[in-house]
Amino acid sequence: MSDRGVRMVMLGRQGAGKGTQCVRLSRHYDVPHISTGDMLRAAVKAGTELGRKAGELMAAGSLVPDDLMIGIVDERLAQPDAVGRGYILDGFPRTVAQAEALAEITASRPLDLVVDLDVPTEVVVERLAARRVCRDCGANYSVDAPPASDWTCDVCGGPVVQREDDTPEAIAKRLAEYEANTAPLVDWYRERGLLETVDGTGPADEVTERLLAVVDARRGG
Ligand code: AMP
């Protein structure tokens, strides 16, 4: 574990491996992994007002409105763990309006870096179609790397299923959404000197090594 935290954003197409890599980095730097997708899925499951507003949009592969998302993230980043050591933001920002709001929220404690985890579209389409997740804890599996026993999560024992938005139609919609709304953030952050592009292809352990090297260089070891 590292003695210093980090404040970072992870960008990348759906299926680039953001979830898996963010969990690893979050352990290494001892900072919370803040996934807006996970927060929304928890709200849908709990049947809260937010969950009712977000559920249908998510199932269709559409984005949840900016003002809702900005409010959620603003509140989460004000928690003591994030203020104290930092965080890894996964799934936010997704639009330029969200990035502008994040810059304001973090004005007194700016981001160390933004990583674009780069995996070509053809590869992510294959990965998404094969992806399976634990409905209870969100752990990631695939049809090629299933849990040890009968689609029961190795971590928590929950049911391992296909995500509702990993159908071919919703995958196509989400990738188009990414190109239209989120890909422009790569240039937006490059212009601000915060961007690092990391090759997300190949074995997960190698991708982790690449990420650690880039993050350590940015935050000064
Ligand atoms: P993810 O798990 O990051 O792929 O997010 C799943 C779904 O949650 C997305 O397809 C959106 O419907 C919604 N969502 C998550 N984060 C955001 C965000 N920052 N802005 C808008 N919608 C979001």
PDB file of C-alpha atoms and ligand atoms in Angstrom:
ATOM      1  CA  MET A   1       0.000   0.000   0.000  1.00  0.00           C
ATOM      2  CA  SER A   2       1.146   3.514  -0.793  1.00  0.00           C
ATOM      3  CA  ASP A   3       1.720   6.154   1.902  1.00  0.00           C
ATOM      4  CA  ARG A   4       0.132   8.893  -0.172  1.00  0.00           C
ATOM      5  CA  GLY A   5      -3.265   8.941  -1.802  1.00  0.00           C
ATOM      6  CA  VAL A   6      -4.208  10.306  -5.215  1.00  0.00           C
ATOM      7  CA  ARG A   7      -6.978  12.341  -6.796  1.00  0.00           C
ATOM      8  CA  MET A   8      -7.736  10.968 -10.216  1.00  0.00           C
ATOM      9  CA  VAL A   9     -10.337  10.378 -12.896  1.00  0.00           C
ATOM     10  CA  MET A  10     -10.445   7.222 -15.011  1.00  0.00           C
ATOM     11  CA  LEU A  11     -11.833   7.675 -18.516  1.00  0.00           C
ATOM     12  CA  GLY A  12     -12.299   4.911 -21.041  1.00  0.00           C
ATOM     13  CA  ARG A  13     -14.948   3.179 -23.109  1.00  0.00           C
ATOM     14  CA  GLN A  14     -17.384   0.810 -21.472  1.00  0.00           C
ATOM     15  CA  GLY A  15     -15.590  -2.521 -21.239  1.00  0.00           C
ATOM     16  CA  ALA A  16     -12.100  -0.995 -21.253  1.00  0.00           C
ATOM     17  CA  GLY A  17     -11.496  -2.548 -17.825  1.00  0.00           C
ATOM     18  CA  LYS A  18     -12.008   0.601 -15.751  1.00  0.00           C
ATOM     19  CA  GLY A  19     -13.880  -1.208 -12.976  1.00  0.00           C
ATOM     20  CA  THR A  20     -11.259  -3.919 -12.508  1.00  0.00           C
ATOM     21  CA  GLN A  21      -8.324  -1.514 -12.646  1.00  0.00           C
ATOM     22  CA  CYS A  22      -9.960   1.081 -10.383  1.00  0.00           C
ATOM     23  CA  VAL A  23     -10.500  -1.548  -7.682  1.00  0.00           C
ATOM     24  CA  ARG A  24      -6.785  -2.423  -7.821  1.00  0.00           C
ATOM     25  CA  LEU A  25      -5.610   1.202  -7.786  1.00  0.00           C
ATOM     26  CA  SER A  26      -7.991   2.022  -4.975  1.00  0.00           C
ATOM     27  CA  ARG A  27      -6.403  -0.715  -2.822  1.00  0.00           C
ATOM     28  CA  HIS A  28      -2.880   0.299  -3.770  1.00  0.00           C
ATOM     29  CA  TYR A  29      -3.330   4.000  -2.963  1.00  0.00           C
ATOM     30  CA  ASP A  30      -5.858   3.373  -0.155  1.00  0.00           C
ATOM     31  CA  VAL A  31      -8.426   5.760  -1.601  1.00  0.00           C
ATOM     32  CA  PRO A  32     -12.128   5.180  -2.292  1.00  0.00           C
ATOM     33  CA  HIS A  33     -13.154   3.922  -5.733  1.00  0.00           C
ATOM     34  CA  ILE A  34     -16.095   6.155  -6.559  1.00  0.00           C
ATOM     35  CA  SER A  35     -18.083   4.596  -9.390  1.00  0.00           C
ATOM     36  CA  THR A  36     -21.173   6.592 -10.326  1.00  0.00           C
ATOM     37  CA  GLY A  37     -22.548   3.538 -12.175  1.00  0.00           C
ATOM     38  CA  ASP A  38     -22.238   1.437  -8.978  1.00  0.00           C
ATOM     39  CA  MET A  39     -23.841   4.221  -6.916  1.00  0.00           C
ATOM     40  CA  LEU A  40     -26.766   4.422  -9.342  1.00  0.00           C
ATOM     41  CA  ARG A  41     -27.198   0.638  -9.472  1.00  0.00           C
ATOM     42  CA  ALA A  42     -27.291   0.580  -5.638  1.00  0.00           C
ATOM     43  CA  ALA A  43     -29.956   3.312  -5.691  1.00  0.00           C
ATOM     44  CA  VAL A  44     -32.047   1.354  -8.219  1.00  0.00           C
ATOM     45  CA  LYS A  45     -31.766  -1.776  -6.085  1.00  0.00           C
ATOM     46  CA  ALA A  46     -32.724   0.111  -2.911  1.00  0.00           C
ATOM     47  CA  GLY A  47     -35.672   1.737  -4.700  1.00  0.00           C
ATOM     48  CA  THR A  48     -34.743   5.287  -3.663  1.00  0.00           C
ATOM     49  CA  GLU A  49     -36.013   8.377  -5.476  1.00  0.00           C
ATOM     50  CA  LEU A  50     -32.697   8.635  -7.325  1.00  0.00           C
ATOM     51  CA  GLY A  51     -33.014   4.982  -8.337  1.00  0.00           C
ATOM     52  CA  ARG A  52     -36.500   5.566  -9.709  1.00  0.00           C
ATOM     53  CA  LYS A  53     -35.262   8.526 -11.749  1.00  0.00           C
ATOM     54  CA  ALA A  54     -32.169   6.726 -13.062  1.00  0.00           C
ATOM     55  CA  GLY A  55     -33.366   3.136 -13.608  1.00  0.00           C
ATOM     56  CA  GLU A  56     -35.052   3.414 -16.990  1.00  0.00           C
ATOM     57  CA  LEU A  57     -32.423   5.716 -18.455  1.00  0.00           C
ATOM     58  CA  MET A  58     -29.694   3.291 -17.415  1.00  0.00           C
ATOM     59  CA  ALA A  59     -31.449   0.219 -18.818  1.00  0.00           C
ATOM     60  CA  ALA A  60     -31.770   2.027 -22.166  1.00  0.00           C
ATOM     61  CA  GLY A  61     -28.082   3.009 -22.152  1.00  0.00           C
ATOM     62  CA  SER A  62     -28.903   6.732 -21.876  1.00  0.00           C
ATOM     63  CA  LEU A  63     -27.164   9.205 -19.595  1.00  0.00           C
ATOM     64  CA  VAL A  64     -28.683  10.373 -16.309  1.00  0.00           C
ATOM     65  CA  PRO A  65     -29.101  14.207 -16.255  1.00  0.00           C
ATOM     66  CA  ASP A  66     -25.998  16.243 -15.408  1.00  0.00           C
ATOM     67  CA  ASP A  67     -27.514  18.139 -12.455  1.00  0.00           C
ATOM     68  CA  LEU A  68     -28.417  14.894 -10.680  1.00  0.00           C
ATOM     69  CA  MET A  69     -24.966  13.403 -11.274  1.00  0.00           C
ATOM     70  CA  ILE A  70     -23.115  16.544 -10.221  1.00  0.00           C
ATOM     71  CA  GLY A  71     -25.080  16.668  -6.959  1.00  0.00           C
ATOM     72  CA  ILE A  72     -24.232  13.039  -6.153  1.00  0.00           C
ATOM     73  CA  VAL A  73     -20.520  13.479  -6.832  1.00  0.00           C
ATOM     74  CA  ASP A  74     -20.286  16.810  -5.001  1.00  0.00           C
ATOM     75  CA  GLU A  75     -21.743  15.151  -1.905  1.00  0.00           C
ATOM     76  CA  ARG A  76     -19.517  12.071  -2.167  1.00  0.00           C
ATOM     77  CA  LEU A  77     -16.266  14.028  -2.620  1.00  0.00           C
ATOM     78  CA  ALA A  78     -17.063  16.019   0.536  1.00  0.00           C
ATOM     79  CA  GLN A  79     -16.856  12.829   2.670  1.00  0.00           C
ATOM     80  CA  PRO A  80     -13.810  12.639   4.969  1.00  0.00           C
ATOM     81  CA  ASP A  81     -12.139   9.712   3.156  1.00  0.00           C
ATOM     82  CA  ALA A  82     -12.101  11.561  -0.171  1.00  0.00           C
ATOM     83  CA  VAL A  83     -11.109  14.879   1.386  1.00  0.00           C
ATOM     84  CA  GLY A  84      -8.316  13.245   3.368  1.00  0.00           C
ATOM     85  CA  ARG A  85      -6.590  10.905   0.910  1.00  0.00           C
ATOM     86  CA  GLY A  86      -8.321  11.432  -2.426  1.00  0.00           C
ATOM     87  CA  TYR A  87     -10.314   9.137  -4.713  1.00  0.00           C
ATOM     88  CA  ILE A  88     -10.525   7.381  -8.033  1.00  0.00           C
ATOM     89  CA  LEU A  89     -13.529   8.594  -9.979  1.00  0.00           C
ATOM     90  CA  ASP A  90     -14.924   6.010 -12.395  1.00  0.00           C
ATOM     91  CA  GLY A  91     -17.785   6.920 -14.727  1.00  0.00           C
ATOM     92  CA  PHE A  92     -17.719  10.631 -13.917  1.00  0.00           C
ATOM     93  CA  PRO A  93     -17.346  13.070 -15.603  1.00  0.00           C
ATOM     94  CA  ARG A  94     -19.161  11.837 -18.704  1.00  0.00           C
ATOM     95  CA  THR A  95     -19.935  15.220 -20.311  1.00  0.00           C
ATOM     96  CA  VAL A  96     -18.104  18.537 -20.611  1.00  0.00           C
ATOM     97  CA  ALA A  97     -20.706  20.098 -18.285  1.00  0.00           C
ATOM     98  CA  GLN A  98     -19.806  17.481 -15.650  1.00  0.00           C
ATOM     99  CA  ALA A  99     -16.074  18.126 -16.160  1.00  0.00           C
ATOM    100  CA  GLU A 100     -16.601  21.862 -15.671  1.00  0.00           C
ATOM    101  CA  ALA A 101     -18.577  21.215 -12.493  1.00  0.00           C
ATOM    102  CA  LEU A 102     -15.870  18.845 -11.229  1.00  0.00           C
ATOM    103  CA  ALA A 103     -13.221  21.528 -11.797  1.00  0.00           C
ATOM    104  CA  GLU A 104     -15.232  23.841  -9.535  1.00  0.00           C
ATOM    105  CA  ILE A 105     -15.853  21.155  -6.904  1.00  0.00           C
ATOM    106  CA  THR A 106     -12.120  20.350  -6.794  1.00  0.00           C
ATOM    107  CA  ALA A 107     -10.857  23.956  -7.063  1.00  0.00           C
ATOM    108  CA  SER A 108      -9.218  23.868  -3.630  1.00  0.00           C
ATOM    109  CA  ARG A 109      -7.836  20.310  -4.064  1.00  0.00           C
ATOM    110  CA  PRO A 110      -7.265  19.810  -7.807  1.00  0.00           C
ATOM    111  CA  LEU A 111      -6.959  16.496  -9.625  1.00  0.00           C
ATOM    112  CA  ASP A 112      -3.475  14.960  -9.914  1.00  0.00           C
ATOM    113  CA  LEU A 113      -4.296  13.383 -13.274  1.00  0.00           C
ATOM    114  CA  VAL A 114      -6.880  11.958 -15.636  1.00  0.00           C
ATOM    115  CA  VAL A 115      -6.208   8.598 -17.268  1.00  0.00           C
ATOM    116  CA  ASP A 116      -7.683   7.557 -20.586  1.00  0.00           C
ATOM    117  CA  LEU A 117      -7.658   3.764 -20.494  1.00  0.00           C
ATOM    118  CA  ASP A 118      -7.469   3.107 -24.186  1.00  0.00           C
ATOM    119  CA  VAL A 119      -8.980  -0.052 -25.713  1.00  0.00           C
ATOM    120  CA  PRO A 120     -10.236  -0.178 -29.329  1.00  0.00           C
ATOM    121  CA  THR A 121     -13.988  -0.390 -29.921  1.00  0.00           C
ATOM    122  CA  GLU A 122     -13.826  -3.890 -31.513  1.00  0.00           C
ATOM    123  CA  VAL A 123     -12.181  -5.250 -28.380  1.00  0.00           C
ATOM    124  CA  VAL A 124     -14.625  -3.669 -25.920  1.00  0.00           C
ATOM    125  CA  VAL A 125     -17.662  -4.927 -27.857  1.00  0.00           C
ATOM    126  CA  GLU A 126     -16.372  -8.478 -27.426  1.00  0.00           C
ATOM    127  CA  ARG A 127     -15.555  -7.938 -23.752  1.00  0.00           C
ATOM    128  CA  LEU A 128     -18.973  -6.420 -22.969  1.00  0.00           C
ATOM    129  CA  ALA A 129     -20.897  -9.246 -24.615  1.00  0.00           C
ATOM    130  CA  ALA A 130     -18.924 -11.745 -22.489  1.00  0.00           C
ATOM    131  CA  ARG A 131     -19.079  -9.705 -19.249  1.00  0.00           C
ATOM    132  CA  ARG A 132     -20.900 -11.029 -16.181  1.00  0.00           C
ATOM    133  CA  VAL A 133     -21.145  -9.231 -12.829  1.00  0.00           C
ATOM    134  CA  CYS A 134     -22.153 -10.057  -9.273  1.00  0.00           C
ATOM    135  CA  ARG A 135     -25.571  -8.529  -8.648  1.00  0.00           C
ATOM    136  CA  ASP A 136     -24.703  -7.951  -4.967  1.00  0.00           C
ATOM    137  CA  CYS A 137     -21.106  -6.666  -4.856  1.00  0.00           C
ATOM    138  CA  GLY A 138     -20.394  -5.769  -8.490  1.00  0.00           C
ATOM    139  CA  ALA A 139     -17.362  -8.081  -8.865  1.00  0.00           C
ATOM    140  CA  ASN A 140     -16.525  -8.630 -12.550  1.00  0.00           C
ATOM    141  CA  TYR A 141     -16.372 -11.978 -14.378  1.00  0.00           C
ATOM    142  CA  SER A 142     -16.730 -13.134 -17.953  1.00  0.00           C
ATOM    143  CA  VAL A 143     -17.946 -16.243 -19.739  1.00  0.00           C
ATOM    144  CA  ASP A 144     -14.243 -17.062 -20.234  1.00  0.00           C
ATOM    145  CA  ALA A 145     -13.359 -16.405 -16.578  1.00  0.00           C
ATOM    146  CA  PRO A 146     -16.434 -17.426 -14.545  1.00  0.00           C
ATOM    147  CA  PRO A 147     -16.590 -17.726 -10.741  1.00  0.00           C
ATOM    148  CA  ALA A 148     -15.362 -21.029  -9.255  1.00  0.00           C
ATOM    149  CA  SER A 149     -18.817 -22.489  -8.695  1.00  0.00           C
ATOM    150  CA  ASP A 150     -22.063 -22.232 -10.647  1.00  0.00           C
ATOM    151  CA  TRP A 151     -22.296 -18.464 -11.252  1.00  0.00           C
ATOM    152  CA  THR A 152     -22.006 -17.727  -7.554  1.00  0.00           C
ATOM    153  CA  CYS A 153     -19.713 -14.813  -6.694  1.00  0.00           C
ATOM    154  CA  ASP A 154     -16.281 -15.839  -5.320  1.00  0.00           C
ATOM    155  CA  VAL A 155     -16.200 -12.671  -3.204  1.00  0.00           C
ATOM    156  CA  CYS A 156     -19.651 -12.514  -1.591  1.00  0.00           C
ATOM    157  CA  GLY A 157     -21.699 -15.507  -2.751  1.00  0.00           C
ATOM    158  CA  GLY A 158     -24.175 -13.358  -4.698  1.00  0.00           C
ATOM    159  CA  PRO A 159     -25.646 -14.310  -8.095  1.00  0.00           C
ATOM    160  CA  VAL A 160     -23.400 -13.589 -11.105  1.00  0.00           C
ATOM    161  CA  VAL A 161     -25.483 -12.323 -14.025  1.00  0.00           C
ATOM    162  CA  GLN A 162     -25.352 -10.297 -17.245  1.00  0.00           C
ATOM    163  CA  ARG A 163     -25.902  -6.575 -16.703  1.00  0.00           C
ATOM    164  CA  GLU A 164     -29.234  -5.321 -17.988  1.00  0.00           C
ATOM    165  CA  ASP A 165     -27.392  -2.785 -20.166  1.00  0.00           C
ATOM    166  CA  ASP A 166     -24.930  -5.332 -21.640  1.00  0.00           C
ATOM    167  CA  THR A 167     -27.433  -6.380 -24.331  1.00  0.00           C
ATOM    168  CA  PRO A 168     -26.306  -5.730 -27.952  1.00  0.00           C
ATOM    169  CA  GLU A 169     -28.751  -2.793 -28.340  1.00  0.00           C
ATOM    170  CA  ALA A 170     -27.769  -1.080 -25.098  1.00  0.00           C
ATOM    171  CA  ILE A 171     -24.050  -1.701 -25.756  1.00  0.00           C
ATOM    172  CA  ALA A 172     -24.326   0.029 -29.147  1.00  0.00           C
ATOM    173  CA  LYS A 173     -26.223   2.918 -27.562  1.00  0.00           C
ATOM    174  CA  ARG A 174     -23.700   3.339 -24.743  1.00  0.00           C
ATOM    175  CA  LEU A 175     -20.700   3.278 -27.056  1.00  0.00           C
ATOM    176  CA  ALA A 176     -22.336   5.893 -29.305  1.00  0.00           C
ATOM    177  CA  GLU A 177     -23.079   7.925 -26.166  1.00  0.00           C
ATOM    178  CA  TYR A 178     -19.416   7.646 -25.201  1.00  0.00           C
ATOM    179  CA  GLU A 179     -18.130   8.862 -28.575  1.00  0.00           C
ATOM    180  CA  ALA A 180     -20.583  11.780 -28.626  1.00  0.00           C
ATOM    181  CA  ASN A 181     -20.366  12.999 -25.028  1.00  0.00           C
ATOM    182  CA  THR A 182     -17.368  11.530 -23.225  1.00  0.00           C
ATOM    183  CA  ALA A 183     -14.626  11.151 -25.875  1.00  0.00           C
ATOM    184  CA  PRO A 184     -14.387  14.985 -26.169  1.00  0.00           C
ATOM    185  CA  LEU A 185     -13.230  14.997 -22.526  1.00  0.00           C
ATOM    186  CA  VAL A 186      -9.956  13.382 -23.597  1.00  0.00           C
ATOM    187  CA  ASP A 187      -9.009  16.548 -25.499  1.00  0.00           C
ATOM    188  CA  TRP A 188     -10.556  18.739 -22.803  1.00  0.00           C
ATOM    189  CA  TYR A 189      -8.213  17.269 -20.177  1.00  0.00           C
ATOM    190  CA  ARG A 190      -5.239  17.139 -22.563  1.00  0.00           C
ATOM    191  CA  GLU A 191      -5.592  20.899 -23.106  1.00  0.00           C
ATOM    192  CA  ARG A 192      -5.489  21.347 -19.339  1.00  0.00           C
ATOM    193  CA  GLY A 193      -2.307  19.296 -19.004  1.00  0.00           C
ATOM    194  CA  LEU A 194      -3.920  16.553 -16.919  1.00  0.00           C
ATOM    195  CA  LEU A 195      -4.232  13.703 -19.410  1.00  0.00           C
ATOM    196  CA  GLU A 196      -2.284  10.443 -19.506  1.00  0.00           C
ATOM    197  CA  THR A 197      -3.216   7.792 -22.066  1.00  0.00           C
ATOM    198  CA  VAL A 198      -2.615   4.198 -20.969  1.00  0.00           C
ATOM    199  CA  ASP A 199      -2.880   1.162 -23.252  1.00  0.00           C
ATOM    200  CA  GLY A 200      -5.652  -0.993 -21.749  1.00  0.00           C
ATOM    201  CA  THR A 201      -5.112  -4.053 -23.973  1.00  0.00           C
ATOM    202  CA  GLY A 202      -3.367  -7.237 -22.845  1.00  0.00           C
ATOM    203  CA  PRO A 203      -3.351  -9.057 -19.488  1.00  0.00           C
ATOM    204  CA  ALA A 204      -4.926  -7.140 -16.574  1.00  0.00           C
ATOM    205  CA  ASP A 205      -1.739  -7.372 -14.463  1.00  0.00           C
ATOM    206  CA  GLU A 206       0.294  -5.671 -17.196  1.00  0.00           C
ATOM    207  CA  VAL A 207      -2.293  -2.911 -17.516  1.00  0.00           C
ATOM    208  CA  THR A 208      -2.093  -2.383 -13.739  1.00  0.00           C
ATOM    209  CA  GLU A 209       1.706  -2.029 -13.924  1.00  0.00           C
ATOM    210  CA  ARG A 210       1.372   0.593 -16.675  1.00  0.00           C
ATOM    211  CA  LEU A 211      -1.201   2.499 -14.623  1.00  0.00           C
ATOM    212  CA  LEU A 212       0.867   2.480 -11.420  1.00  0.00           C
ATOM    213  CA  ALA A 213       3.896   3.825 -13.313  1.00  0.00           C
ATOM    214  CA  VAL A 214       1.909   6.698 -14.805  1.00  0.00           C
ATOM    215  CA  VAL A 215       0.122   7.597 -11.561  1.00  0.00           C
ATOM    216  CA  ASP A 216       3.344   7.465  -9.500  1.00  0.00           C
ATOM    217  CA  ALA A 217       5.126   9.712 -12.007  1.00  0.00           C
ATOM    218  CA  ARG A 218       2.333  12.297 -11.811  1.00  0.00           C
ATOM    219  CA  ARG A 219       1.991  12.411  -8.054  1.00  0.00           C
ATOM    220  CA  GLY A 220       5.727  12.446  -7.478  1.00  0.00           C
ATOM    221  CA  GLY A 221       6.426   8.830  -6.453  1.00  0.00           C
TER     222      GLY A 221
HETATM  223  P1  AMP B   1     -21.337   2.569 -15.897  1.00  0.00           P
HETATM  224  O1  AMP B   1     -21.411   1.487 -14.885  1.00  0.00           O
HETATM  225  O2  AMP B   1     -20.280   3.596 -15.589  1.00  0.00           O
HETATM  226  O3  AMP B   1     -21.249   2.057 -17.315  1.00  0.00           O
HETATM  227  O4  AMP B   1     -22.733   3.371 -15.802  1.00  0.00           O
HETATM  228  C1  AMP B   1     -23.947   2.723 -16.060  1.00  0.00           C
HETATM  229  C2  AMP B   1     -25.017   3.733 -16.436  1.00  0.00           C
HETATM  230  O5  AMP B   1     -25.221   4.667 -15.362  1.00  0.00           O
HETATM  231  C3  AMP B   1     -24.696   4.619 -17.635  1.00  0.00           C
HETATM  232  O6  AMP B   1     -24.979   3.989 -18.872  1.00  0.00           O
HETATM  233  C4  AMP B   1     -25.590   5.818 -17.373  1.00  0.00           C
HETATM  234  O7  AMP B   1     -26.940   5.512 -17.661  1.00  0.00           O
HETATM  235  C5  AMP B   1     -25.478   5.969 -15.860  1.00  0.00           C
HETATM  236  N1  AMP B   1     -24.350   6.859 -15.452  1.00  0.00           N
HETATM  237  C6  AMP B   1     -23.252   6.522 -14.722  1.00  0.00           C
HETATM  238  N2  AMP B   1     -22.438   7.574 -14.537  1.00  0.00           N
HETATM  239  C7  AMP B   1     -23.028   8.615 -15.177  1.00  0.00           C
HETATM  240  C8  AMP B   1     -22.675   9.978 -15.375  1.00  0.00           C
HETATM  241  N3  AMP B   1     -21.533  10.492 -14.879  1.00  0.00           N
HETATM  242  N4  AMP B   1     -23.526  10.761 -16.098  1.00  0.00           N
HETATM  243  C9  AMP B   1     -24.664  10.271 -16.602  1.00  0.00           C
HETATM  244  N5  AMP B   1     -25.068   8.996 -16.465  1.00  0.00           N
HETATM  245  C10 AMP B   1     -24.255   8.156 -15.768  1.00  0.00           C
END
